[in-house]
Amino acid sequence: MGNFFHSPRKVTGQNLDKFKVPCKCDRSDYKYQPVTAEGELALEGVYEQFLLDMQNDRHWAKSTCIAYDREFWRSVAPIFRGIPYADLNEELAEKLWMERGQFGLGDRIIEQNAKKIFSCIVEQAYQHDLSQMRFWGNADVELCKNGFARTAEGQKHLFNLAHKLLKRPKSLPISVVIRIYEEMVSRADRFGECVALLAMLLLGLRTSEAAGLSYGDIRRMDEELYAIERRYVEKQSSRDVQVGGKTSNSYRLLPLVKEFHDFLMERRQKALVYYHKHGGTSDEEVDRWPLGCQGQTYWKRCTTREMNQMFKNICCDAGVEEDFFEEADALLTVDETYGKEYEQSVTAYILRHQAATEYDTTDASRDEISALMGHTQENDGTEVFDFANADGQRRLLHVMMQRPIYMYICGKIGMEQDILEKGMSKVYDGPVELTVAENAEYELYTETIEPNDKLRVEIEGAAELLTEQTILHTCSSFKRPRELGCTAAMREETHLAADMAEKCRSVYTPVGLFESPELVDSMPEVEDLEREWLPEVVDAEGKPYPCSQQDESSKKKSKLEEKEGICEEKLIAVLSSGRLVKVSENRWICKSGVCSMGLGKKLQVKRIVVFRQSVDKILVSPNGQAWYLPASLTVDDFCKSGRWQKCHETLIKDGVLIECDPEDTSLVCATQSGSQVRLPLDQIRIMPDGMQIVRTDGEKIVTACCSTAEEELLFVSRQGKALRVSVQAMHEYKNLGIGLVSGMKLKTGDSLCQLVVYRPEHNLIIVTEKGRGLVLSPDTAEKRMIEPKLGLGEGVQLIQWGHGGDVIDALYAETGVLLVTKQGKAHCHDLSEITPQNRGTTGHWWVTNHDIVGAVEVSIVKRKAIEV
């Protein structure tokens, strides 16, 4: 089952100059035939149309371009001459290659190069929507007809690939699933195969089952309750169907959520329009048409092969790693059992495993999961038809609605909201916003699941807090209230994943279902098993809410030491509305929630800028202009309109403000892609305002740093990677206005976040955009966590990415850190309460339900003791 063609290698060319015309070999005696005799576009026409783009995109040197062009002319073009490109698929391409290819036994290298240039053309044509054919995800393993590698080395590689898949989870991160779902919906009008894939994702169907669905299989079970009957399967990779299934319970009814039912009805209406346009008269005929069709031909059923190809294309665009499919191909080759389970193709079948994995996080019984998945019932007293009625379908729909993808589709990812009437009693398993009736008295009981969780109650509106009491009890981490489930946790996971998917930075990571940390970070200590815990009760502004009376058990005359963080530097808030506001506050209480920054209730903060008045500063714009700000400039003078107005505009447009100490000699600027340039600081100190110091060529400078030549720098990416590089190892350009050079190598979807001077004796703080923080132990010489690199590379993993979103900031701090939220709030964190960890860990939640825009170092001091 080896793959004849495989995906072109990642871009490895070093040529950064753009060609203006295609580089071709000397073939003045021959011209390509761009179309067939019938006037249809041929491979040679595709090649000529996209040759320049392909050579520039892959950064090939001129000599490489000429060599590949010669190979295409001699070897590839004759194979596919006269064949319409739209008719080509992988199977036909392999057949033509074997029949027409003129490669001898000694032409192995020539044939490899020919396949490489052909694969590049196919990928370029896919990117321009000429065809859905591509070779992404095909394993680069040579196999004989019996499925084994031709050489001992190849056989070892094959089994290693297969073993890797066994250790991977059979599910994708929620953010990737959301992106895959959005890709399917957006492509459905052009590619009907996506409708069948949606049925696999949402209903947990096998590939052949999804291909066998038709519009007539949709059933109305009750008012506003619909289901789909799973009766037919595709007949042996054809466009015909037959009654049957893999198990005796394969026949089943599956409920349709309203959003998916409406989507299918909209598709059916489009199919009717297509039917009437082509002369149809009987609407009932459309009921026999497939849900998943080939392309835009509504009556023509798609095949499992076409579904798998479409799913591979979607996965590539959604950020799934290609290695996953190479490993899957290898596993199906060496293990017949897996071949039967996956219907000889793991590609789209991963969607079924996604559903099965997510069902395990719900409160579903084994009988309900078996009914949903079409498995044999373990309980002899349960039959599949027990769920083939309205009540049974509602039970299954209740289970489905606990899956993250359904929460996302149905908009159930925000905080749960409910209205309480007088006399009602309810249990909630996570954050909830309650609206209560007037002139009614309520009792609210709160309990933590983790022993060190802190509780918070926020009261908004006119209400009187009558009493606060604690209940003394012994809790066990192995017991949970029977009514509680994973729904709230999954809702929060889905909310974070939706944010990640929206930013289009999702890539496949082998982390199983959860993208945030495990529900229990640590086991409780003995002293935690018996405790009194009083929730923090605040008003809408985050201030303590007054209590009319308190229970005597809570009135202990103990002294509580409160701490606060003090920021010695001035802070400037860059608002989303396009204004700069000086932060008047400089002291913040250390507590579990957030407190005010004095910016106003409705202001949205885009980011926070530290304005250190005792040193010189340099402001660098995203496009490479710079301004020198002397130490004598105060924050008040800077914020005034006038001379510094251009600087205001630059900060609003994401300009970078950098401090430069007198001993610093170099300025290093870096872009989102990791490119960088080192410049002499002495020239920048005397430059005119607004001078172009870096030529960015369309890239965006996102961070910069001043340093001495003897120091080292730390590049930190948004996915938690860090690269340590000596400043002396970076070439210093003597003239300003130079272009960018290669820097930190970043994976697809990753981008640079921060650039700081490396200080191994201090704690490095990593903060994510959703409020997760990690304190890294000092990098001692005995135990280096961040090894230096002689050249620029990928670096090491500081924090597990995906646990709390992207990294938003990285900084060195001694005693405390202030997190600034998008809503203009602040959370002050005392670092003495946190145990430093090694790199590659997840850190801890410092603040939740807030979007973090930046972090600032603060000094932690004790406040005056207060009576409680």
GROMACS .gro file of C-alpha atoms in nm, residues 231-571:
model
  341
  231ARG     CA    1  -2.926   0.211   0.696
  232TYR     CA    2  -2.710   0.215   0.381
  233VAL     CA    3  -2.335   0.202   0.323
  234GLU     CA    4  -2.120   0.268   0.019
  235LYS     CA    5  -2.070  -0.040  -0.196
  236GLN     CA    6  -1.696  -0.113  -0.232
  237SER     CA    7  -1.562   0.233  -0.322
  238SER     CA    8  -1.831   0.283  -0.588
  239ARG     CA    9  -2.110   0.539  -0.615
  240ASP     CA   10  -2.373   0.276  -0.530
  241VAL     CA   11  -2.508   0.187  -0.187
  242GLN     CA   12  -2.621  -0.133  -0.020
  243VAL     CA   13  -2.805  -0.222   0.300
  244GLY     CA   14  -2.571  -0.333   0.575
  245GLY     CA   15  -2.303  -0.237   0.820
  246LYS     CA   16  -1.999  -0.354   1.008
  247THR     CA   17  -2.189  -0.488   1.311
  248SER     CA   18  -2.543  -0.603   1.385
  249ASN     CA   19  -2.602  -0.270   1.562
  250SER     CA   20  -2.477  -0.057   1.274
  251TYR     CA   21  -2.835   0.029   1.182
  252ARG     CA   22  -2.937   0.313   1.411
  253LEU     CA   23  -3.120   0.643   1.442
  254LEU     CA   24  -2.904   0.943   1.533
  255PRO     CA   25  -3.048   1.279   1.647
  256LEU     CA   26  -2.974   1.594   1.449
  257VAL     CA   27  -2.905   1.914   1.636
  258LYS     CA   28  -3.113   2.204   1.502
  259GLU     CA   29  -2.813   2.381   1.345
  260PHE     CA   30  -2.705   2.071   1.150
  261HIS     CA   31  -3.063   1.990   1.046
  262ASP     CA   32  -3.110   2.346   0.915
  263PHE     CA   33  -2.780   2.315   0.726
  264LEU     CA   34  -2.895   1.991   0.558
  265MET     CA   35  -3.236   2.141   0.470
  266GLU     CA   36  -3.061   2.438   0.311
  267ARG     CA   37  -2.847   2.194   0.112
  268ARG     CA   38  -3.160   2.003   0.005
  269GLN     CA   39  -3.317   2.329  -0.118
  270LYS     CA   40  -3.008   2.397  -0.331
  271ALA     CA   41  -3.031   2.042  -0.463
  272LEU     CA   42  -3.394   2.106  -0.563
  273VAL     CA   43  -3.294   2.422  -0.750
  274TYR     CA   44  -3.023   2.220  -0.930
  275TYR     CA   45  -3.278   1.945  -1.006
  276HIS     CA   46  -3.537   2.180  -1.157
  277LYS     CA   47  -3.269   2.367  -1.350
  278HIS     CA   48  -3.178   2.041  -1.523
  279GLY     CA   49  -3.538   1.951  -1.610
  280GLY     CA   50  -3.650   1.761  -1.301
  281THR     CA   51  -4.021   1.746  -1.216
  282SER     CA   52  -4.062   1.511  -0.916
  283ASP     CA   53  -3.927   1.657  -0.592
  284GLU     CA   54  -3.929   1.311  -0.431
  285GLU     CA   55  -3.642   1.217  -0.661
  286VAL     CA   56  -3.412   1.446  -0.462
  287ASP     CA   57  -3.476   1.236  -0.147
  288ARG     CA   58  -3.270   0.961  -0.313
  289TRP     CA   59  -2.983   1.199  -0.375
  290PRO     CA   60  -2.678   1.177  -0.145
  291LEU     CA   61  -2.596   1.416   0.138
  292GLY     CA   62  -2.233   1.401   0.030
  293CYS     CA   63  -2.200   1.452  -0.344
  294GLN     CA   64  -1.904   1.477  -0.578
  295GLY     CA   65  -1.813   1.843  -0.607
  296GLN     CA   66  -2.120   2.043  -0.712
  297THR     CA   67  -2.298   1.754  -0.887
  298TYR     CA   68  -2.578   1.706  -0.634
  299TRP     CA   69  -2.708   1.373  -0.774
  300LYS     CA   70  -2.366   1.205  -0.790
  301ARG     CA   71  -2.265   1.028  -0.468
  302CYS     CA   72  -1.910   1.087  -0.349
  303THR     CA   73  -1.680   0.793  -0.273
  304THR     CA   74  -1.480   0.723   0.041
  305ARG     CA   75  -1.162   0.783  -0.161
  306GLU     CA   76  -1.283   1.135  -0.250
  307MET     CA   77  -1.382   1.196   0.112
  308ASN     CA   78  -1.037   1.094   0.234
  309GLN     CA   79  -0.863   1.316  -0.020
  310MET     CA   80  -1.083   1.612   0.079
  311PHE     CA   81  -1.019   1.549   0.448
  312LYS     CA   82  -0.642   1.543   0.392
  313ASN     CA   83  -0.663   1.877   0.214
  314ILE     CA   84  -0.867   2.025   0.497
  315CYS     CA   85  -0.627   1.889   0.762
  316CYS     CA   86  -0.331   2.043   0.580
  317ASP     CA   87  -0.500   2.384   0.576
  318ALA     CA   88  -0.612   2.343   0.940
  319GLY     CA   89  -0.257   2.279   1.062
  320VAL     CA   90  -0.247   1.901   1.122
  321GLU     CA   91   0.105   1.764   1.090
  322GLU     CA   92   0.172   1.557   0.781
  323ASP     CA   93   0.364   1.300   0.988
  324PHE     CA   94   0.036   1.184   1.142
  325PHE     CA   95  -0.088   1.043   0.810
  326GLU     CA   96   0.252   0.893   0.721
  327GLU     CA   97   0.245   0.702   1.049
  328ALA     CA   98  -0.116   0.596   0.986
  329ASP     CA   99  -0.030   0.459   0.640
  330ALA     CA  100   0.258   0.264   0.790
  331LEU     CA  101   0.038   0.116   1.065
  332LEU     CA  102  -0.225  -0.002   0.819
  333THR     CA  103   0.053  -0.163   0.613
  334VAL     CA  104   0.205  -0.372   0.892
  335ASP     CA  105  -0.112  -0.461   1.088
  336GLU     CA  106  -0.412  -0.617   0.913
  337THR     CA  107  -0.629  -0.570   1.225
  338TYR     CA  108  -0.596  -0.193   1.201
  339GLY     CA  109  -0.660  -0.210   0.828
  340LYS     CA  110  -1.002  -0.365   0.892
  341GLU     CA  111  -1.086  -0.127   1.177
  342TYR     CA  112  -1.006   0.184   0.972
  343GLU     CA  113  -1.162   0.056   0.646
  344GLN     CA  114  -0.811   0.058   0.495
  345SER     CA  115  -0.775   0.435   0.540
  346VAL     CA  116  -0.720   0.621   0.866
  347THR     CA  117  -0.769   0.964   0.708
  348ALA     CA  118  -1.131   1.063   0.760
  349TYR     CA  119  -1.183   0.783   1.012
  350ILE     CA  120  -1.010   0.999   1.275
  351LEU     CA  121  -1.337   1.196   1.290
  352ARG     CA  122  -1.517   0.889   1.425
  353HIS     CA  123  -1.249   0.839   1.689
  354GLN     CA  124  -1.281   1.207   1.778
  355ALA     CA  125  -1.647   1.152   1.860
  356ALA     CA  126  -1.575   0.838   2.063
  357THR     CA  127  -1.306   1.015   2.267
  358GLU     CA  128  -1.530   1.311   2.343
  359TYR     CA  129  -1.819   1.085   2.448
  360ASP     CA  130  -1.593   0.951   2.723
  361THR     CA  131  -1.591   1.297   2.886
  362THR     CA  132  -1.971   1.310   2.906
  363ASP     CA  133  -2.213   1.157   3.156
  364ALA     CA  134  -2.326   0.901   2.896
  365SER     CA  135  -2.377   0.535   2.990
  366ARG     CA  136  -2.206   0.255   2.797
  367ASP     CA  137  -2.544   0.169   2.641
  368GLU     CA  138  -2.587   0.525   2.511
  369ILE     CA  139  -2.234   0.540   2.367
  370SER     CA  140  -2.282   0.201   2.199
  371ALA     CA  141  -2.609   0.326   2.047
  372LEU     CA  142  -2.438   0.639   1.916
  373MET     CA  143  -2.134   0.460   1.774
  374GLY     CA  144  -2.314   0.152   1.637
  375HIS     CA  145  -2.126  -0.089   1.865
  376THR     CA  146  -2.258  -0.416   2.000
  377GLN     CA  147  -2.450  -0.356   2.322
  378GLU     CA  148  -2.270  -0.491   2.628
  379ASN     CA  149  -2.594  -0.504   2.828
  380ASP     CA  150  -2.807  -0.799   2.718
  381GLY     CA  151  -3.118  -0.611   2.828
  382THR     CA  152  -3.056  -0.317   2.593
  383GLU     CA  153  -3.143  -0.319   2.223
  384VAL     CA  154  -3.069  -0.059   1.957
  385PHE     CA  155  -3.443   0.006   1.904
  386ASP     CA  156  -3.468   0.121   2.267
  387PHE     CA  157  -3.335   0.454   2.136
  388ALA     CA  158  -3.542   0.459   1.814
  389ASN     CA  159  -3.814   0.681   1.961
  390ALA     CA  160  -3.844   1.047   2.059
  391ASP     CA  161  -3.747   0.993   2.423
  392GLY     CA  162  -3.448   0.779   2.327
  393GLN     CA  163  -3.335   1.036   2.073
  394ARG     CA  164  -3.355   1.309   2.336
  395ARG     CA  165  -3.130   1.101   2.562
  396LEU     CA  166  -2.874   1.067   2.284
  397LEU     CA  167  -2.903   1.436   2.194
  398HIS     CA  168  -2.833   1.526   2.559
  399VAL     CA  169  -2.505   1.330   2.533
  400MET     CA  170  -2.413   1.489   2.200
  401MET     CA  171  -2.464   1.840   2.336
  402GLN     CA  172  -2.183   1.778   2.587
  403ARG     CA  173  -1.927   1.742   2.306
  404PRO     CA  174  -1.708   2.052   2.252
  405ILE     CA  175  -1.789   2.080   1.881
  406TYR     CA  176  -2.164   2.095   1.961
  407MET     CA  177  -2.099   2.356   2.231
  408TYR     CA  178  -1.917   2.560   1.967
  409ILE     CA  179  -2.182   2.517   1.696
  410CYS     CA  180  -2.472   2.595   1.930
  411GLY     CA  181  -2.298   2.890   2.099
  412LYS     CA  182  -2.280   2.725   2.442
  413ILE     CA  183  -1.918   2.817   2.519
  414GLY     CA  184  -1.977   3.124   2.734
  415MET     CA  185  -2.052   3.128   3.103
  416GLU     CA  186  -2.370   2.935   3.185
  417GLN     CA  187  -2.668   3.164   3.248
  418ASP     CA  188  -2.987   3.083   3.436
  419ILE     CA  189  -3.290   3.250   3.598
  420LEU     CA  190  -3.392   3.139   3.948
  421GLU     CA  191  -3.752   3.169   4.056
  422LYS     CA  192  -3.857   3.177   4.419
  423GLY     CA  193  -3.854   2.831   4.575
  424MET     CA  194  -3.623   2.676   4.311
  425SER     CA  195  -3.316   2.467   4.394
  426LYS     CA  196  -3.044   2.389   4.138
  427VAL     CA  197  -2.688   2.254   4.118
  428TYR     CA  198  -2.422   2.397   3.882
  429ASP     CA  199  -2.083   2.243   3.806
  430GLY     CA  200  -1.889   2.556   3.716
  431PRO     CA  201  -1.903   2.933   3.672
  432VAL     CA  202  -2.262   3.053   3.634
  433GLU     CA  203  -2.443   3.388   3.601
  434LEU     CA  204  -2.768   3.382   3.795
  435THR     CA  205  -3.058   3.627   3.768
  436VAL     CA  206  -3.283   3.612   4.075
  437ALA     CA  207  -3.629   3.743   4.153
  438GLU     CA  208  -3.686   4.061   4.352
  439ASN     CA  209  -3.780   4.047   4.722
  440ALA     CA  210  -3.665   3.687   4.752
  441GLU     CA  211  -3.404   3.538   4.984
  442TYR     CA  212  -3.158   3.279   4.855
  443GLU     CA  213  -2.896   3.053   5.009
  444LEU     CA  214  -2.586   2.991   4.797
  445TYR     CA  215  -2.351   2.703   4.875
  446THR     CA  216  -2.013   2.694   4.698
  447GLU     CA  217  -1.760   2.414   4.711
  448THR     CA  218  -1.425   2.362   4.544
  449ILE     CA  219  -1.328   2.054   4.348
  450GLU     CA  220  -0.954   2.109   4.384
  451PRO     CA  221  -0.835   2.167   4.742
  452ASN     CA  222  -0.656   2.493   4.663
  453ASP     CA  223  -0.921   2.651   4.445
  454LYS     CA  224  -1.044   2.993   4.550
  455LEU     CA  225  -1.412   3.081   4.535
  456ARG     CA  226  -1.551   3.412   4.415
  457VAL     CA  227  -1.905   3.549   4.425
  458GLU     CA  228  -1.978   3.874   4.241
  459ILE     CA  229  -2.300   4.059   4.325
  460GLU     CA  230  -2.436   4.316   4.080
  461GLY     CA  231  -2.741   4.531   4.149
  462ALA     CA  232  -2.928   4.622   4.467
  463ALA     CA  233  -2.893   4.333   4.710
  464GLU     CA  234  -2.816   4.280   5.077
  465LEU     CA  235  -2.562   4.020   5.184
  466LEU     CA  236  -2.712   3.888   5.508
  467THR     CA  237  -2.443   3.650   5.629
  468GLU     CA  238  -2.127   3.462   5.532
  469GLN     CA  239  -2.061   3.122   5.686
  470THR     CA  240  -1.817   2.839   5.638
  471ILE     CA  241  -1.898   2.473   5.678
  472LEU     CA  242  -1.630   2.261   5.845
  473HIS     CA  243  -1.595   1.933   5.661
  474THR     CA  244  -1.347   1.676   5.539
  475CYS     CA  245  -1.312   1.648   5.164
  476SER     CA  246  -1.142   1.388   4.952
  477SER     CA  247  -0.990   1.446   4.611
  478PHE     CA  248  -1.124   1.106   4.505
  479LYS     CA  249  -1.490   1.198   4.557
  480ARG     CA  250  -1.699   1.452   4.373
  481PRO     CA  251  -2.061   1.550   4.423
  482ARG     CA  252  -2.268   1.306   4.221
  483GLU     CA  253  -2.438   1.582   4.022
  484LEU     CA  254  -2.113   1.734   3.891
  485GLY     CA  255  -1.966   1.643   3.553
  486CYS     CA  256  -1.711   1.769   3.297
  487THR     CA  257  -1.956   2.000   3.119
  488ALA     CA  258  -1.824   2.324   3.269
  489ALA     CA  259  -1.463   2.220   3.215
  490MET     CA  260  -1.537   2.128   2.852
  491ARG     CA  261  -1.720   2.458   2.804
  492GLU     CA  262  -1.411   2.649   2.920
  493GLU     CA  263  -1.184   2.429   2.706
  494THR     CA  264  -1.401   2.498   2.401
  495HIS     CA  265  -1.404   2.871   2.470
  496LEU     CA  266  -1.021   2.877   2.478
  497ALA     CA  267  -1.001   2.654   2.170
  498ALA     CA  268  -1.240   2.878   1.975
  499ASP     CA  269  -1.012   3.175   2.045
  500MET     CA  270  -0.710   2.978   1.923
  501ALA     CA  271  -0.891   2.860   1.611
  502GLU     CA  272  -0.997   3.215   1.528
  503LYS     CA  273  -0.633   3.327   1.532
  504CYS     CA  274  -0.542   3.051   1.283
  505ARG     CA  275  -0.241   2.936   1.478
  506SER     CA  276  -0.365   2.585   1.555
  507VAL     CA  277  -0.125   2.303   1.477
  508TYR     CA  278  -0.152   1.935   1.560
  509THR     CA  279   0.001   1.852   1.896
  510PRO     CA  280  -0.019   1.506   2.056
  511VAL     CA  281  -0.198   1.614   2.371
  512GLY     CA  282  -0.528   1.428   2.354
  513LEU     CA  283  -0.858   1.604   2.402
  514PHE     CA  284  -0.782   1.871   2.663
  515GLU     CA  285  -0.589   2.180   2.553
  516SER     CA  286  -0.577   2.338   2.898
  517PRO     CA  287  -0.416   2.161   3.194
  518GLU     CA  288  -0.558   1.858   3.366
  519LEU     CA  289  -0.851   1.921   3.600
  520VAL     CA  290  -0.632   1.838   3.901
  521ASP     CA  291  -0.285   1.993   3.891
  522SER     CA  292  -0.164   1.843   4.220
  523MET     CA  293  -0.279   1.611   4.497
  524PRO     CA  294  -0.382   1.781   4.825
  525GLU     CA  295  -0.161   1.779   5.129
  526VAL     CA  296  -0.283   1.629   5.459
  527GLU     CA  297  -0.356   1.973   5.606
  528ASP     CA  298  -0.582   2.050   5.311
  529LEU     CA  299  -0.821   1.765   5.385
  530GLU     CA  300  -0.989   1.954   5.669
  531ARG     CA  301  -1.039   2.322   5.610
  532GLU     CA  302  -1.262   2.622   5.646
  533TRP     CA  303  -1.297   2.828   5.330
  534LEU     CA  304  -1.476   3.158   5.292
  535PRO     CA  305  -1.554   3.274   4.937
  536GLU     CA  306  -1.446   3.617   4.820
  537VAL     CA  307  -1.764   3.827   4.782
  538VAL     CA  308  -1.722   4.141   4.568
  539ASP     CA  309  -1.930   4.393   4.376
  540ALA     CA  310  -1.920   4.457   4.001
  541GLU     CA  311  -1.606   4.671   4.046
  542GLY     CA  312  -1.422   4.393   4.227
  543LYS     CA  313  -1.444   4.568   4.567
  544PRO     CA  314  -1.539   4.374   4.885
  545TYR     CA  315  -1.916   4.353   4.930
  546PRO     CA  316  -2.039   4.461   5.278
  547CYS     CA  317  -2.207   4.196   5.491
  548SER     CA  318  -2.493   4.284   5.732
  549GLN     CA  319  -2.392   4.021   5.984
  550GLN     CA  320  -2.137   3.744   6.008
  551ASP     CA  321  -2.148   3.406   6.167
  552GLU     CA  322  -1.932   3.379   6.479
  553SER     CA  323  -1.729   3.097   6.324
  554SER     CA  324  -1.602   3.345   6.065
  555LYS     CA  325  -1.517   3.626   6.310
  556LYS     CA  326  -1.175   3.504   6.416
  557LYS     CA  327  -0.963   3.781   6.561
  558SER     CA  328  -0.661   3.675   6.361
  559LYS     CA  329  -0.428   3.903   6.184
  560LEU     CA  330  -0.410   3.853   5.809
  561GLU     CA  331  -0.110   3.989   5.630
  562GLU     CA  332  -0.206   4.136   5.296
  563LYS     CA  333   0.049   4.211   5.029
  564GLU     CA  334   0.053   4.457   4.744
  565GLY     CA  335   0.259   4.514   4.434
  566ILE     CA  336   0.421   4.847   4.359
  567CYS     CA  337   0.531   4.947   4.010
  568GLU     CA  338   0.821   5.193   4.030
  569GLU     CA  339   0.796   5.279   3.660
  570LYS     CA  340   0.527   5.471   3.478
  571LEU     CA  341   0.275   5.275   3.272
   0.00000   0.00000   0.00000
